[in-house]
Amino acid sequence: MLKTPQDKYRPFTGINLPDRKWPSAQITQPPRWCSVDLRDGNQSLIDPMDGEKKRRFFEMLVKIGFKEIEVAFPSASQTDFDFVRSLIEQEMIPSDVAIQVLTQSRTELIERTFESLRGTPNAIVHLYNATSPLFRKVVFGMEKADIIKLAVEGCSRIRDAALKQPETNWTFEYSPETFTATEMDFALEVCERVIDVYQPTPDQPLILNLPATVEVATPNVHADQIEYFCRHISKRDSVIISLHPHNDRGTAVAAAELGMMAGGDRVEGCLFGNGERTGNVDIVTMALNLYSQGIDPQLDFSELQTIVKTVEHCNQIAVHPRHPYAGELVFTAFSGSHQDAIKKGFAAREQRNDDIWEIPYLPVDPADLGCSYEAVIRVNSQSGKGGVSWIIEQDRGLKLPRAFQVDFSKVIQEISDSTSRELTSLDIWKAFVEAYCLESPQRFELLDYVEHGARRPGEQRVFVGRISIDGAERSVSGKGNGLISSVVDALKSECGLDLEVVDYHEHALRKGTDSQAAAYIECHLPDGRSVFGIGIDADIATASVKAVLSAANVSNKRAQ
């Protein structure tokens, strides 16, 4: 890289628009969407889609809800021509969907384009020619007058060809390609001459598509250009201002959003931003940005992972794991602090009991996009107690008390540090079962028990039970002011195990009469250390007895 890039590269000079209005505008409704995956996106693939993939992609776009779909450049190849004909002849185009095709301003190409569209109910014919100084000078060797003539002649031929096929509902689209690098007054002049040809009305508007063919500046400059154009174009009520940002600077979505604030009505783009070079505007991201602000994008991404798989199959390009909304890891937290905040957010929402979505780190509900909560929190060496307890709760229904979470997180931390990998929910459950001695055989195991004593304040309870100790059955008994204390007394008097109960929690694992219950206990040992135990049983009293024995087994295990 150069130490003095200014010697080679020139900064883009925007237009002077000191009274710009777009910064205070707010998007309140979605744009008209046009998918260009099957043409603009397809031409950018290493291996372009075959007919089967294009049909599969088209059907998916219709299911998502696109009403305008650019399908081909039919005059450019026989493959594209045949695909357009197959859509029409096989009646694959719904009555409320318009297919869009692209053409250049040449008589034979326009004739071929209209031949491909014969019989379709609704069609958009899109003419483009480049207008910027660089293209005029270097690519075409044309003056401004030549560019205007090319546009006018092409639009005239399209208008006349459409009159010969009145059975089709025609919409005309014109793009001053490289719009953002074109002098604004010249872009306006070209478009005004196109308007003169088509004579659009509010009932039959003309689409003026203003491409950021190559991003040349920041999104605010793009918005200034769109607002300037919208202010000065004639017949504003008879033209649809369409945006077509590319992503050379990585800001296509921002440019499209600001362009809408500046007056844009329509957006052309690709699912997940596929397109030449760094891609087109990402319609999935932009639509779900609107959704996260409470605006219905009128596109259905409720089965987003199915859409991802279809696009990956057709494009042979993987969607990045960190791609907004759609990536495998975008709703996943590994960081302990993130996990803790997410867990608290879900708990607060459950208590709040309303429909408003306010969860830290999650801009939208993954469930709305067909994703489960299973992958929201995943555990590795960066995770904390919140993440571990979340997985235990989601997977097993266990709501570990805070001190219990801290104790178990240390167990998981040791495992994740030693393995240097992500731990699955099964890994975590196996570690939990082992850490709290939930799998037979254990030193202390409950066989059965009875409880005696009047249940009045101040009167002692008597626990009488049969316990397996190191595989041998023993009868034990103990007294206390409750069931748990009498079990602890029995272990101390019969087995010499000294436990002091300092905390106890219980809850049902699920609602209903057949629900199991979980009991959690924290005990102090004579040396001040804490041990934790858990019991699960259909009867909450039995679950609490099992929790004491779990703590006893943990104490024995850690003493070894």
Coordinates of C-alpha atoms in Angstrom, one line a residue:
M1 CA 0.0 0.0 0.0
L2 CA 1.1 3.5 -0.7
K3 CA 2.2 5.8 2.0
T4 CA 0.7 8.7 0.1
P5 CA -2.6 7.2 -1.4
Q6 CA -3.7 10.8 -2.3
D7 CA -1.1 10.6 -5.1
K8 CA -3.1 7.9 -6.7
Y9 CA -6.7 8.1 -5.5
R10 CA -9.0 11.0 -5.5
P11 CA -11.8 11.6 -2.9
F12 CA -15.3 11.7 -4.3
T13 CA -17.0 15.1 -4.3
G14 CA -20.6 14.9 -3.3
I15 CA -23.3 17.4 -4.2
N16 CA -24.1 20.5 -2.2
L17 CA -27.4 19.9 -0.4
P18 CA -27.3 22.0 2.9
D19 CA -31.1 21.8 3.3
R20 CA -31.2 18.0 3.1
K21 CA -34.3 16.5 4.7
W22 CA -33.5 12.8 4.8
P23 CA -31.6 12.8 8.1
S24 CA -34.9 13.5 10.0
A25 CA -37.0 11.1 7.9
Q26 CA -38.1 7.7 9.3
I27 CA -38.8 4.5 7.4
T28 CA -42.4 3.5 8.1
Q29 CA -43.2 1.0 5.4
P30 CA -41.2 -1.4 3.2
P31 CA -40.1 -0.6 -0.3
R32 CA -41.3 -2.4 -3.4
W33 CA -38.8 -5.3 -3.6
C34 CA -37.3 -6.7 -6.7
S35 CA -35.0 -9.8 -6.5
V36 CA -32.3 -9.8 -9.1
D37 CA -30.8 -13.1 -7.9
L38 CA -31.6 -14.9 -11.2
R39 CA -29.8 -12.4 -13.4
D40 CA -27.6 -10.0 -11.6
G41 CA -26.8 -12.6 -9.0
N42 CA -26.5 -15.5 -11.4
Q43 CA -24.0 -13.7 -13.6
S44 CA -21.6 -13.3 -10.7
L45 CA -21.4 -17.1 -9.9
I46 CA -18.4 -19.2 -10.8
D47 CA -20.8 -21.8 -12.1
P48 CA -24.1 -20.2 -13.1
M49 CA -27.3 -21.9 -12.2
D50 CA -28.7 -24.5 -14.6
G51 CA -32.4 -24.6 -15.4
E52 CA -33.3 -26.8 -12.4
K53 CA -31.6 -24.5 -9.9
K54 CA -33.1 -21.4 -11.5
R55 CA -36.6 -22.9 -11.3
R56 CA -36.1 -23.9 -7.7
F57 CA -34.8 -20.4 -6.9
F58 CA -37.7 -18.8 -8.7
E59 CA -40.3 -20.9 -6.8
M60 CA -38.6 -20.0 -3.5
L61 CA -38.7 -16.2 -4.3
V62 CA -42.4 -16.5 -5.1
K63 CA -43.0 -18.3 -1.8
I64 CA -41.1 -15.6 0.1
G65 CA -43.4 -13.0 -1.4
F66 CA -41.5 -11.2 -4.1
K67 CA -43.9 -9.6 -6.6
E68 CA -41.1 -8.4 -9.0
I69 CA -38.4 -10.8 -10.0
E70 CA -35.7 -10.2 -12.5
V71 CA -35.3 -13.5 -14.2
A72 CA -32.9 -13.2 -17.2
F73 CA -31.2 -11.2 -19.9
P74 CA -33.0 -13.2 -22.6
S75 CA -31.3 -11.6 -25.6
A76 CA -27.8 -12.4 -24.2
S77 CA -28.0 -16.2 -24.4
Q78 CA -30.2 -19.1 -25.5
T79 CA -30.1 -20.4 -21.9
D80 CA -31.7 -17.2 -20.6
F81 CA -34.2 -17.1 -23.4
D82 CA -35.3 -20.7 -22.8
F83 CA -35.6 -20.1 -19.1
V84 CA -38.0 -17.2 -19.6
R85 CA -40.0 -19.3 -22.1
S86 CA -40.2 -22.2 -19.7
L87 CA -41.6 -20.0 -16.9
I88 CA -44.3 -18.7 -19.2
E89 CA -45.2 -21.9 -21.1
Q90 CA -45.3 -24.0 -17.9
E91 CA -47.4 -21.3 -16.2
M92 CA -45.1 -20.9 -13.3
I93 CA -45.7 -17.2 -12.8
P94 CA -48.5 -16.3 -10.4
S95 CA -50.9 -13.7 -11.7
D96 CA -49.7 -11.1 -9.1
V97 CA -46.0 -11.5 -10.0
A98 CA -44.2 -9.6 -12.7
I99 CA -41.0 -11.0 -14.3
Q100 CA -38.3 -8.5 -15.1
V101 CA -35.8 -8.8 -18.0
L102 CA -32.8 -6.8 -18.9
T103 CA -31.8 -5.4 -22.3
Q104 CA -29.4 -3.0 -23.9
S105 CA -30.3 -0.3 -26.5
R106 CA -30.0 -2.3 -29.7
T107 CA -32.8 -3.2 -32.0
E108 CA -32.1 -6.9 -32.4
L109 CA -31.7 -7.3 -28.6
I110 CA -35.0 -5.6 -27.9
E111 CA -36.8 -7.7 -30.5
R112 CA -35.4 -10.9 -29.0
T113 CA -36.4 -9.7 -25.5
F114 CA -40.0 -9.2 -26.5
E115 CA -40.1 -12.5 -28.3
S116 CA -39.1 -14.2 -25.1
L117 CA -41.9 -12.5 -23.2
R118 CA -44.7 -13.3 -25.5
G119 CA -47.7 -14.5 -23.6
T120 CA -46.7 -13.5 -20.1
P121 CA -49.4 -11.6 -18.1
N122 CA -47.0 -9.0 -16.4
A123 CA -43.6 -8.0 -17.4
I124 CA -41.0 -5.3 -16.6
V125 CA -38.6 -4.4 -19.5
H126 CA -35.5 -2.9 -18.1
L127 CA -33.2 -0.8 -20.3
Y128 CA -29.9 0.5 -19.1
N129 CA -26.9 2.4 -20.4
A130 CA -23.9 3.8 -18.5
T131 CA -23.9 7.6 -18.0
S132 CA -20.8 8.5 -15.9
P133 CA -17.9 10.5 -17.3
L134 CA -15.5 7.6 -16.9
F135 CA -17.7 5.3 -18.9
R136 CA -18.5 7.9 -21.5
K137 CA -14.8 8.6 -22.1
V138 CA -13.1 5.3 -21.6
V139 CA -15.6 2.5 -22.3
F140 CA -17.8 4.0 -25.0
G141 CA -16.0 7.0 -26.4
M142 CA -19.3 9.0 -26.4
E143 CA -20.4 12.5 -25.6
K144 CA -23.4 13.4 -23.5
A145 CA -25.6 13.8 -26.6
D146 CA -24.7 10.3 -27.7
I147 CA -25.7 8.8 -24.3
I148 CA -29.0 10.6 -24.4
K149 CA -29.6 9.4 -28.0
L150 CA -28.9 5.8 -27.0
A151 CA -31.4 5.9 -24.2
V152 CA -34.1 7.6 -26.2
E153 CA -33.8 5.3 -29.2
G154 CA -33.8 2.2 -27.0
C155 CA -36.9 3.4 -25.0
S156 CA -38.7 4.3 -28.2
R157 CA -38.1 0.8 -29.6
I158 CA -39.3 -0.8 -26.3
R159 CA -42.5 1.4 -26.3
D160 CA -43.3 0.5 -29.9
A161 CA -42.6 -3.2 -29.3
A162 CA -44.9 -3.3 -26.3
L163 CA -47.8 -1.8 -28.3
K164 CA -47.6 -4.9 -30.6
Q165 CA -48.3 -7.2 -27.6
P166 CA -51.2 -5.6 -25.8
E167 CA -52.2 -8.8 -24.0
T168 CA -49.3 -8.2 -21.6
N169 CA -49.4 -5.6 -18.8
W170 CA -46.1 -3.8 -19.4
T171 CA -44.0 -1.8 -17.0
F172 CA -41.0 0.1 -18.3
E173 CA -37.8 0.6 -16.3
Y174 CA -34.7 2.7 -17.2
S175 CA -31.4 2.8 -15.4
P176 CA -28.7 5.4 -15.9
E177 CA -26.1 2.9 -15.0
T178 CA -23.2 4.2 -12.9
F179 CA -25.7 6.8 -11.6
T180 CA -23.8 7.7 -8.4
A181 CA -20.7 8.6 -10.4
T182 CA -22.7 10.7 -12.9
E183 CA -23.2 14.4 -12.7
M184 CA -26.6 14.8 -11.1
D185 CA -27.9 17.3 -13.6
F186 CA -26.9 15.1 -16.5
A187 CA -28.5 12.0 -14.9
L188 CA -31.7 14.1 -14.5
E189 CA -31.5 15.2 -18.1
V190 CA -31.2 11.7 -19.4
C191 CA -34.1 10.5 -17.3
E192 CA -36.3 13.5 -18.3
R193 CA -35.8 12.5 -22.0
V194 CA -36.8 8.9 -21.1
I195 CA -39.9 10.3 -19.4
D196 CA -40.7 12.2 -22.6
V197 CA -40.7 8.9 -24.5
Y198 CA -42.7 6.8 -22.1
Q199 CA -45.2 9.5 -20.9
P200 CA -45.8 7.8 -17.6
T201 CA -48.9 8.5 -15.5
P202 CA -49.8 7.7 -11.8
D203 CA -51.7 4.7 -13.0
Q204 CA -48.9 3.5 -15.3
P205 CA -45.7 4.8 -13.7
L206 CA -42.2 4.4 -15.0
I207 CA -39.5 2.8 -12.9
L208 CA -36.3 5.0 -12.8
N209 CA -33.6 2.8 -11.3
L210 CA -30.6 4.7 -9.9
P211 CA -27.8 2.2 -9.4
A212 CA -24.8 2.6 -7.2
T213 CA -23.1 0.4 -9.8
V214 CA -19.8 0.9 -7.9
E215 CA -20.0 2.4 -4.4
V216 CA -18.1 5.7 -4.7
A217 CA -18.8 7.4 -1.4
T218 CA -20.4 7.0 2.0
P219 CA -24.1 6.2 2.3
N220 CA -25.0 9.8 3.3
V221 CA -23.6 11.0 0.0
H222 CA -25.8 8.4 -1.8
A223 CA -28.8 9.7 0.2
D224 CA -28.0 13.3 -0.9
Q225 CA -28.0 12.2 -4.5
I226 CA -31.3 10.4 -4.2
E227 CA -33.0 13.3 -2.5
Y228 CA -31.6 15.8 -5.0
F229 CA -32.9 13.6 -7.9
C230 CA -36.3 13.2 -6.3
R231 CA -36.6 16.9 -5.8
H232 CA -35.8 17.8 -9.4
I233 CA -37.3 15.0 -11.5
S234 CA -40.6 15.9 -13.2
K235 CA -43.7 13.9 -12.9
R236 CA -42.7 12.6 -9.5
D237 CA -46.1 11.1 -9.0
S238 CA -45.6 9.1 -12.1
V239 CA -42.2 7.6 -11.5
I240 CA -41.0 4.9 -9.1
I241 CA -37.6 5.7 -7.8
S242 CA -35.7 2.4 -7.5
L243 CA -32.4 1.9 -5.7
H244 CA -29.8 -0.6 -6.7
P245 CA -26.8 -0.3 -4.4
H246 CA -23.7 -2.5 -4.8
N247 CA -21.5 -3.3 -1.8
D248 CA -18.0 -2.2 -2.9
R249 CA -17.5 -0.2 0.3
G250 CA -19.4 -2.7 2.4
T251 CA -22.3 -0.2 3.0
A252 CA -25.0 -1.3 0.5
V253 CA -27.6 -1.9 3.1
A254 CA -27.0 1.4 4.8
A255 CA -27.1 3.2 1.4
A256 CA -30.4 1.5 0.6
E257 CA -31.9 2.5 3.9
L258 CA -30.7 6.1 3.7
G259 CA -31.8 6.1 0.1
M260 CA -35.3 5.2 1.2
M261 CA -35.3 8.0 3.7
A262 CA -34.3 10.3 0.9
G263 CA -37.3 9.3 -1.2
G264 CA -36.6 5.9 -2.8
D265 CA -39.6 3.7 -3.4
R266 CA -38.1 0.4 -4.5
V267 CA -35.1 -1.7 -3.9
E268 CA -33.4 -4.2 -6.2
G269 CA -31.1 -6.7 -4.6
C270 CA -30.2 -10.3 -3.9
L271 CA -30.8 -12.7 -1.0
F272 CA -27.7 -12.5 1.2
G273 CA -26.1 -9.9 -1.0
N274 CA -24.8 -12.1 -3.8
G275 CA -23.6 -10.2 -6.9
E276 CA -20.6 -9.0 -8.9
R277 CA -17.5 -8.1 -6.9
T278 CA -18.6 -7.6 -3.3
G279 CA -22.2 -8.1 -4.1
N280 CA -25.6 -6.3 -4.3
V281 CA -27.7 -5.0 -1.5
D282 CA -28.6 -7.8 0.9
I283 CA -32.4 -8.0 0.9
V284 CA -32.6 -10.5 3.8
T285 CA -30.6 -8.1 6.0
M286 CA -32.5 -5.0 4.9
A287 CA -35.9 -6.6 5.3
L288 CA -35.2 -8.0 8.7
N289 CA -33.8 -4.7 9.8
L290 CA -37.2 -3.3 9.1
Y291 CA -38.9 -6.2 10.9
S292 CA -36.8 -5.5 14.0
Q293 CA -38.2 -2.0 14.0
G294 CA -41.8 -3.3 13.9
I295 CA -42.3 -2.9 10.2
D296 CA -43.7 -5.7 8.2
P297 CA -41.3 -6.2 5.3
Q298 CA -44.0 -8.1 3.3
L299 CA -41.4 -10.8 2.7
D300 CA -41.7 -14.1 4.6
F301 CA -38.4 -15.3 6.2
S302 CA -40.1 -17.5 8.8
E303 CA -38.1 -20.5 7.5
L304 CA -34.8 -18.7 7.1
Q305 CA -32.6 -21.7 7.4
T306 CA -34.5 -23.5 4.6
I307 CA -33.9 -20.5 2.5
V308 CA -30.2 -20.5 3.4
K309 CA -29.9 -24.1 2.3
T310 CA -31.7 -23.5 -1.0
V311 CA -29.5 -20.4 -1.8
E312 CA -26.3 -22.3 -0.9
H313 CA -27.4 -25.2 -3.1
C314 CA -28.2 -22.9 -6.1
N315 CA -25.3 -20.5 -5.8
Q316 CA -22.7 -22.9 -4.5
I317 CA -21.7 -20.1 -2.1
A318 CA -21.9 -20.6 1.7
V319 CA -23.7 -18.1 3.8
H320 CA -21.2 -16.9 6.4
P321 CA -21.7 -18.1 10.0
R322 CA -21.8 -14.4 11.1
H323 CA -24.1 -13.2 8.3
P324 CA -26.7 -10.9 9.9
Y325 CA -29.9 -12.8 10.9
A326 CA -29.1 -15.9 8.7
G327 CA -25.7 -17.1 9.9
E328 CA -25.4 -20.2 12.0
L329 CA -23.8 -18.3 14.9
V330 CA -25.6 -14.9 14.8
F331 CA -28.0 -15.8 17.6
T332 CA -25.3 -17.6 19.6
A333 CA -23.4 -16.3 22.6
F334 CA -20.2 -17.9 23.9
S335 CA -19.1 -15.1 26.1
G336 CA -20.1 -15.5 29.7
S337 CA -21.3 -11.9 30.1
H338 CA -23.4 -12.1 27.0
Q339 CA -24.9 -15.4 28.1
D340 CA -25.7 -14.0 31.6
A341 CA -27.5 -11.0 30.0
I342 CA -29.5 -13.1 27.6
K343 CA -30.5 -15.5 30.3
K344 CA -31.7 -12.6 32.5
G345 CA -33.5 -11.1 29.6
F346 CA -35.5 -14.3 29.0
A347 CA -36.3 -14.6 32.7
A348 CA -37.5 -11.0 32.8
R349 CA -39.7 -11.5 29.8
E350 CA -41.3 -14.6 31.4
Q351 CA -42.1 -12.5 34.5
R352 CA -43.3 -9.6 32.4
N353 CA -45.7 -11.8 30.4
D354 CA -46.2 -9.5 27.4
D355 CA -45.3 -9.8 23.7
I356 CA -42.7 -7.0 23.5
W357 CA -39.3 -8.4 22.5
E358 CA -36.6 -6.9 24.7
I359 CA -33.7 -9.4 25.1
P360 CA -30.1 -8.3 25.4
Y361 CA -28.0 -9.1 22.3
L362 CA -30.9 -10.5 20.3
P363 CA -32.5 -7.8 18.0
V364 CA -35.2 -10.2 16.9
D365 CA -36.7 -13.4 18.3
P366 CA -35.0 -16.4 16.6
A367 CA -38.2 -18.3 16.8
D368 CA -39.8 -15.8 14.3
L369 CA -37.2 -17.0 11.7
G370 CA -37.8 -20.6 12.4
C371 CA -34.8 -21.0 14.7
S372 CA -34.9 -22.7 18.1
Y373 CA -33.4 -21.3 21.3
E374 CA -31.1 -24.4 21.5
A375 CA -28.2 -22.6 19.8
V376 CA -28.7 -19.2 21.5
I377 CA -26.1 -20.1 24.1
R378 CA -23.3 -22.5 23.5
V379 CA -20.5 -23.3 25.8
N380 CA -16.7 -23.1 25.4
S381 CA -13.8 -21.8 27.5
Q382 CA -15.2 -18.3 27.2
S383 CA -18.5 -19.1 28.8
G384 CA -19.7 -18.5 32.3
K385 CA -22.2 -19.8 34.8
G386 CA -25.1 -18.2 33.0
G387 CA -24.5 -20.0 29.8
V388 CA -24.0 -23.4 31.4
S389 CA -27.2 -23.0 33.5
W390 CA -29.1 -21.8 30.4
I391 CA -28.3 -25.1 28.6
I392 CA -29.2 -27.2 31.6
E393 CA -32.5 -25.3 31.9
Q394 CA -33.3 -25.5 28.2
D395 CA -32.3 -29.1 27.8
R396 CA -33.4 -30.6 31.1
G397 CA -35.7 -28.0 32.7
L398 CA -33.5 -27.6 35.7
K399 CA -33.3 -24.1 37.2
L400 CA -30.1 -24.1 39.2
P401 CA -29.8 -21.7 42.1
R402 CA -27.1 -19.1 41.6
A403 CA -24.6 -20.7 44.0
F404 CA -25.2 -24.1 42.3
Q405 CA -24.6 -22.4 39.0
V406 CA -21.2 -21.1 40.2
D407 CA -20.2 -24.6 41.5
F408 CA -21.1 -26.4 38.3
S409 CA -19.6 -23.7 36.0
K410 CA -16.2 -24.5 37.6
V411 CA -16.6 -28.1 36.6
I412 CA -17.4 -27.1 33.0
Q413 CA -14.6 -24.6 32.9
E414 CA -12.1 -27.3 33.8
I415 CA -13.4 -29.5 31.0
S416 CA -13.5 -26.8 28.4
D417 CA -10.0 -25.6 29.3
S418 CA -8.6 -29.1 29.0
T419 CA -10.4 -30.0 25.8
S420 CA -10.2 -26.6 24.0
R421 CA -13.4 -27.1 22.2
E422 CA -17.1 -26.3 22.4
L423 CA -19.1 -28.5 24.7
T424 CA -22.4 -29.9 23.5
S425 CA -25.6 -30.1 25.6
L426 CA -24.9 -33.8 25.9
D427 CA -21.3 -33.2 27.1
I428 CA -22.7 -30.8 29.8
W429 CA -25.4 -33.2 31.0
K430 CA -22.9 -36.0 31.3
A431 CA -20.6 -33.7 33.3
F432 CA -23.6 -32.7 35.5
V433 CA -24.6 -36.3 36.2
E434 CA -21.1 -37.2 37.1
A435 CA -20.4 -34.1 39.2
Y436 CA -23.5 -34.6 41.3
C437 CA -23.5 -38.4 41.5
L438 CA -26.9 -39.0 39.8
E439 CA -26.0 -42.3 38.2
S440 CA -25.8 -45.6 40.0
P441 CA -23.9 -47.0 41.6
Q442 CA -23.0 -44.4 44.3
R443 CA -21.9 -44.8 47.9
F444 CA -25.3 -43.6 49.3
E445 CA -28.5 -44.6 47.5
L446 CA -32.0 -44.4 48.7
L447 CA -34.0 -47.6 48.7
D448 CA -37.1 -46.5 50.6
Y449 CA -38.2 -44.5 53.6
V450 CA -41.0 -43.4 55.9
E451 CA -41.5 -40.2 57.8
H452 CA -43.1 -40.1 61.3
G453 CA -44.2 -37.3 63.5
A454 CA -47.0 -34.8 63.9
R455 CA -46.8 -31.9 61.5
R456 CA -47.2 -29.1 64.0
P457 CA -44.7 -26.3 64.7
G458 CA -42.0 -27.2 67.2
E459 CA -42.5 -31.0 66.9
Q460 CA -39.8 -33.1 65.5
R461 CA -40.0 -35.4 62.5
V462 CA -38.5 -38.8 62.4
F463 CA -37.0 -40.2 59.2
V464 CA -36.7 -44.0 59.0
G465 CA -35.2 -45.4 55.8
R466 CA -33.3 -48.1 54.0
I467 CA -30.2 -46.9 52.3
S468 CA -27.6 -48.7 50.3
I469 CA -24.2 -47.8 51.6
D470 CA -21.3 -49.1 49.5
G471 CA -23.7 -51.7 48.1
A472 CA -24.9 -53.0 51.5
E473 CA -28.4 -52.3 52.7
R474 CA -28.7 -50.5 56.0
S475 CA -31.6 -49.1 58.1
V476 CA -31.1 -45.6 59.3
S477 CA -33.1 -43.1 61.3
G478 CA -32.8 -39.5 62.3
K479 CA -34.7 -36.7 63.9
G480 CA -35.2 -33.0 63.0
N481 CA -37.6 -30.2 62.7
G482 CA -38.3 -31.2 59.1
L483 CA -37.7 -34.0 56.6
I484 CA -34.4 -32.7 55.3
S485 CA -32.9 -32.1 58.8
S486 CA -34.0 -35.6 59.9
V487 CA -32.2 -37.1 56.9
V488 CA -29.1 -35.1 57.7
D489 CA -29.3 -36.3 61.3
A490 CA -29.6 -39.9 60.1
L491 CA -26.5 -39.6 58.0
K492 CA -24.6 -38.1 60.9
S493 CA -25.7 -40.6 63.6
E494 CA -25.5 -43.7 61.4
C495 CA -22.7 -42.9 59.0
G496 CA -20.7 -40.2 60.7
L497 CA -21.3 -37.7 57.9
D498 CA -21.6 -34.1 59.1
L499 CA -23.5 -31.9 56.8
E500 CA -25.0 -28.4 57.6
V501 CA -27.8 -27.4 55.3
V502 CA -27.5 -23.7 54.3
D503 CA -29.8 -23.4 51.3
Y504 CA -32.7 -25.3 49.6
H505 CA -34.7 -24.7 46.5
E506 CA -37.4 -26.8 44.7
H507 CA -39.5 -26.5 41.6
A508 CA -41.7 -28.5 39.2
L509 CA -40.0 -29.5 36.0
R510 CA -43.1 -29.0 34.0
K511 CA -46.8 -28.1 34.5
G512 CA -49.3 -30.9 35.0
T513 CA -50.2 -33.6 37.4
D514 CA -47.6 -36.0 36.0
S515 CA -44.8 -33.5 36.5
Q516 CA -41.5 -34.4 38.2
A517 CA -40.0 -32.1 40.8
A518 CA -36.4 -31.0 41.3
A519 CA -34.9 -30.2 44.7
Y520 CA -31.5 -28.5 45.2
I521 CA -29.5 -28.3 48.4
E522 CA -26.3 -26.6 49.5
C523 CA -24.5 -27.9 52.5
H524 CA -21.4 -26.8 54.4
L525 CA -18.8 -29.3 55.6
P526 CA -17.0 -29.0 58.9
D527 CA -14.0 -27.5 57.1
G528 CA -16.2 -24.7 55.6
R529 CA -16.3 -26.1 52.1
S530 CA -19.7 -26.2 50.2
V531 CA -21.2 -29.2 48.5
F532 CA -24.3 -29.2 46.4
G533 CA -26.8 -31.9 45.7
I534 CA -29.9 -32.4 43.5
G535 CA -32.8 -34.8 43.6
I536 CA -35.4 -35.5 40.9
D537 CA -38.6 -37.4 41.6
A538 CA -42.3 -37.4 41.0
D539 CA -42.7 -36.7 44.7
I540 CA -41.1 -33.5 46.0
A541 CA -40.4 -34.9 49.4
T542 CA -38.5 -37.9 47.9
A543 CA -36.7 -35.4 45.6
S544 CA -35.4 -33.5 48.7
V545 CA -34.2 -36.8 50.3
K546 CA -32.4 -37.7 47.1
A547 CA -30.8 -34.2 47.1
V548 CA -29.3 -34.7 50.5
L549 CA -27.9 -38.1 49.4
S550 CA -26.5 -36.4 46.3
A551 CA -24.7 -33.9 48.4
A552 CA -23.4 -36.7 50.6
N553 CA -22.1 -38.5 47.6
V554 CA -20.4 -35.4 46.3
S555 CA -18.8 -34.9 49.7
N556 CA -17.5 -38.4 49.6
K557 CA -16.3 -38.1 46.1
R558 CA -14.4 -34.9 46.7
A559 CA -12.8 -36.3 49.8
Q560 CA -11.2 -39.1 47.9

